[in-house]
PDB file of C-alpha atoms in Angstrom:
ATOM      1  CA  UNK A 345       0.000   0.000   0.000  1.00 59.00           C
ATOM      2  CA  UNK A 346       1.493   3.808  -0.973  1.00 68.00           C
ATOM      3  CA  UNK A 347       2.092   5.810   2.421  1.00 79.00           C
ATOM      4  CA  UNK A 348       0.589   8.971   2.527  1.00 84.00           C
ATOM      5  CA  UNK A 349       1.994  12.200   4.132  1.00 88.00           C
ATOM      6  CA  UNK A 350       0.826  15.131   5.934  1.00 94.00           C
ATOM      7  CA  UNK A 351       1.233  18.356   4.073  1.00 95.00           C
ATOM      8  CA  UNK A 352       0.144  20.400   7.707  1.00 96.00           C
ATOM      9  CA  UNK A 353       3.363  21.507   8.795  1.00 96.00           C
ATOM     10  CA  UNK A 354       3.840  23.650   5.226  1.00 96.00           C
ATOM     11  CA  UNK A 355       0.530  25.140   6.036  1.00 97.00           C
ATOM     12  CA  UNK A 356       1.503  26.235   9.207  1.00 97.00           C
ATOM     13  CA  UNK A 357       4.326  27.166   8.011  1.00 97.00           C
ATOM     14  CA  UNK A 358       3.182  29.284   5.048  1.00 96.00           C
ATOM     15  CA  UNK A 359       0.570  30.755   7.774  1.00 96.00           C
ATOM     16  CA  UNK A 360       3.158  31.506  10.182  1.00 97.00           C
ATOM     17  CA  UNK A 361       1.597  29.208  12.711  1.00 97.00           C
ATOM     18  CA  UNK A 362       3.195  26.778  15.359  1.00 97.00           C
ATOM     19  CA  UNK A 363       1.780  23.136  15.973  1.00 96.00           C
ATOM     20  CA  UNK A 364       0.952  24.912  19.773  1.00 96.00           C
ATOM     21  CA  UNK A 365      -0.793  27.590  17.946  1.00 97.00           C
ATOM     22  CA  UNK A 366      -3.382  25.157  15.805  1.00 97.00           C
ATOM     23  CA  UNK A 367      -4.155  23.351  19.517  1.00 96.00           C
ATOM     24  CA  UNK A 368      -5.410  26.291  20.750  1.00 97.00           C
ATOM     25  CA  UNK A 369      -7.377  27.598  17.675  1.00 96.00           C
ATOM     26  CA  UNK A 370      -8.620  23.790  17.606  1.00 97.00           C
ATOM     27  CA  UNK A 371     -10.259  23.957  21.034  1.00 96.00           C
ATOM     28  CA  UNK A 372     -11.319  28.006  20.966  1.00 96.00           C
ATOM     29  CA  UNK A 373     -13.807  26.483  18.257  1.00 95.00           C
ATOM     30  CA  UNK A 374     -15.014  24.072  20.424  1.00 95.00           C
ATOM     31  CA  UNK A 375     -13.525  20.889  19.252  1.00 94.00           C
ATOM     32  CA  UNK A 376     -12.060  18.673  21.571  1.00 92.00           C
ATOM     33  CA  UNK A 377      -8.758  16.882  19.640  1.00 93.00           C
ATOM     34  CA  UNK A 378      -5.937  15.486  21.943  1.00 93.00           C
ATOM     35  CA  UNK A 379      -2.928  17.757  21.174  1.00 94.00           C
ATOM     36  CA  UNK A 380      -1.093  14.653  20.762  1.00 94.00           C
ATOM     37  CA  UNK A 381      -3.014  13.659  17.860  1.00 93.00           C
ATOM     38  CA  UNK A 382      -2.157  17.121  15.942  1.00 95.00           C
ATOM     39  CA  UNK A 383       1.339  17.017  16.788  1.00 95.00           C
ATOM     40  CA  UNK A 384       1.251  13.807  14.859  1.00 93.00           C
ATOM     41  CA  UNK A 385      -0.253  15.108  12.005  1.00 94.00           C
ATOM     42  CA  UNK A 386       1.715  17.973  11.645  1.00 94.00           C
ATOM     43  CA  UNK A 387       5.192  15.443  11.836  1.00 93.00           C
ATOM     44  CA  UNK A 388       6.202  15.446   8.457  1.00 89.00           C
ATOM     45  CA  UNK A 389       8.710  12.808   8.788  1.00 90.00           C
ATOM     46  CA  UNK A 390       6.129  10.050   9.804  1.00 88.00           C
ATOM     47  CA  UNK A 391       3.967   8.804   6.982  1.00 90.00           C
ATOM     48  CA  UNK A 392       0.101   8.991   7.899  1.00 89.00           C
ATOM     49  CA  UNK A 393      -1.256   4.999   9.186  1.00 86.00           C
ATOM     50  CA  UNK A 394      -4.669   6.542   9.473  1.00 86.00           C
ATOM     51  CA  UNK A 395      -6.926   9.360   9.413  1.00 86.00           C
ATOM     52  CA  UNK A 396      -9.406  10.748  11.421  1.00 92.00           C
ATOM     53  CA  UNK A 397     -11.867  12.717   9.569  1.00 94.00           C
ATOM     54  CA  UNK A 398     -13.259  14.349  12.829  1.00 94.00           C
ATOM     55  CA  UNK A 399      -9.873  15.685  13.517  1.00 95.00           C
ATOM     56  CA  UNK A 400      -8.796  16.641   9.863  1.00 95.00           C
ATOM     57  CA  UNK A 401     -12.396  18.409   9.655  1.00 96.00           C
ATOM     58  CA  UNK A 402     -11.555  20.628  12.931  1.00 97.00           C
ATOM     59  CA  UNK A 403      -7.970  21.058  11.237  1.00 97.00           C
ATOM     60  CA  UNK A 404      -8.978  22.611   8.246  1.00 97.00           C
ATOM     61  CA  UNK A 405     -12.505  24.976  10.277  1.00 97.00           C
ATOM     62  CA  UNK A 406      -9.434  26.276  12.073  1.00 97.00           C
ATOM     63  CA  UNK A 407      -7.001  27.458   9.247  1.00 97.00           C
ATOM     64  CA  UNK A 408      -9.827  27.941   6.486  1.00 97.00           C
ATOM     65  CA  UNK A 409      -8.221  25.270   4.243  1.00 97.00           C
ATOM     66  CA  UNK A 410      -9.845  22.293   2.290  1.00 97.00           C
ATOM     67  CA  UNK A 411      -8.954  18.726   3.009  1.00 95.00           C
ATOM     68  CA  UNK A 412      -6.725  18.288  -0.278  1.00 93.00           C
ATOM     69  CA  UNK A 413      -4.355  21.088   1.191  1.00 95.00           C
ATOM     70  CA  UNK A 414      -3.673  19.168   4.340  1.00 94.00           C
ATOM     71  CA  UNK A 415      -3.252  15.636   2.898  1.00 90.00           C
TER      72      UNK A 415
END
């Protein structure tokens, strides 16, 4: 099976956010993600096992992005 990759660090990146900075954006909208689990997401040196479209959903209401530019 092909490994997939995160692209969320570039976003941050490009957005001049930090991981830290995405947490707290994640749960001033309400959404309760364990920090742990976007720290993961935004590694970009470990290949994606599996996603969780709850989490990538509150990822992407908090920087305004669509799915496709986060994976």
């Amino acid at each position: 099976m092909p490994e997939a990759w995160s692209r969320l660090k570039s976003v941050l990146d490009r957005d001049g956010l930090t991981t830290a900075d995405l947490v707290r954006r994640v749960s001033e909208q309400g959404d309760r993600i364990n920090a742990k689990s976007l720290y993961r997401l935004a590694d970009p040196q470990e290949p994606l096992e599996k996603v969780d479209m709850r989490v990538i959903g509150a990822v992407c209401q908090a920087l305004g992005v669509e799915i496709g530019d986060i994976l």
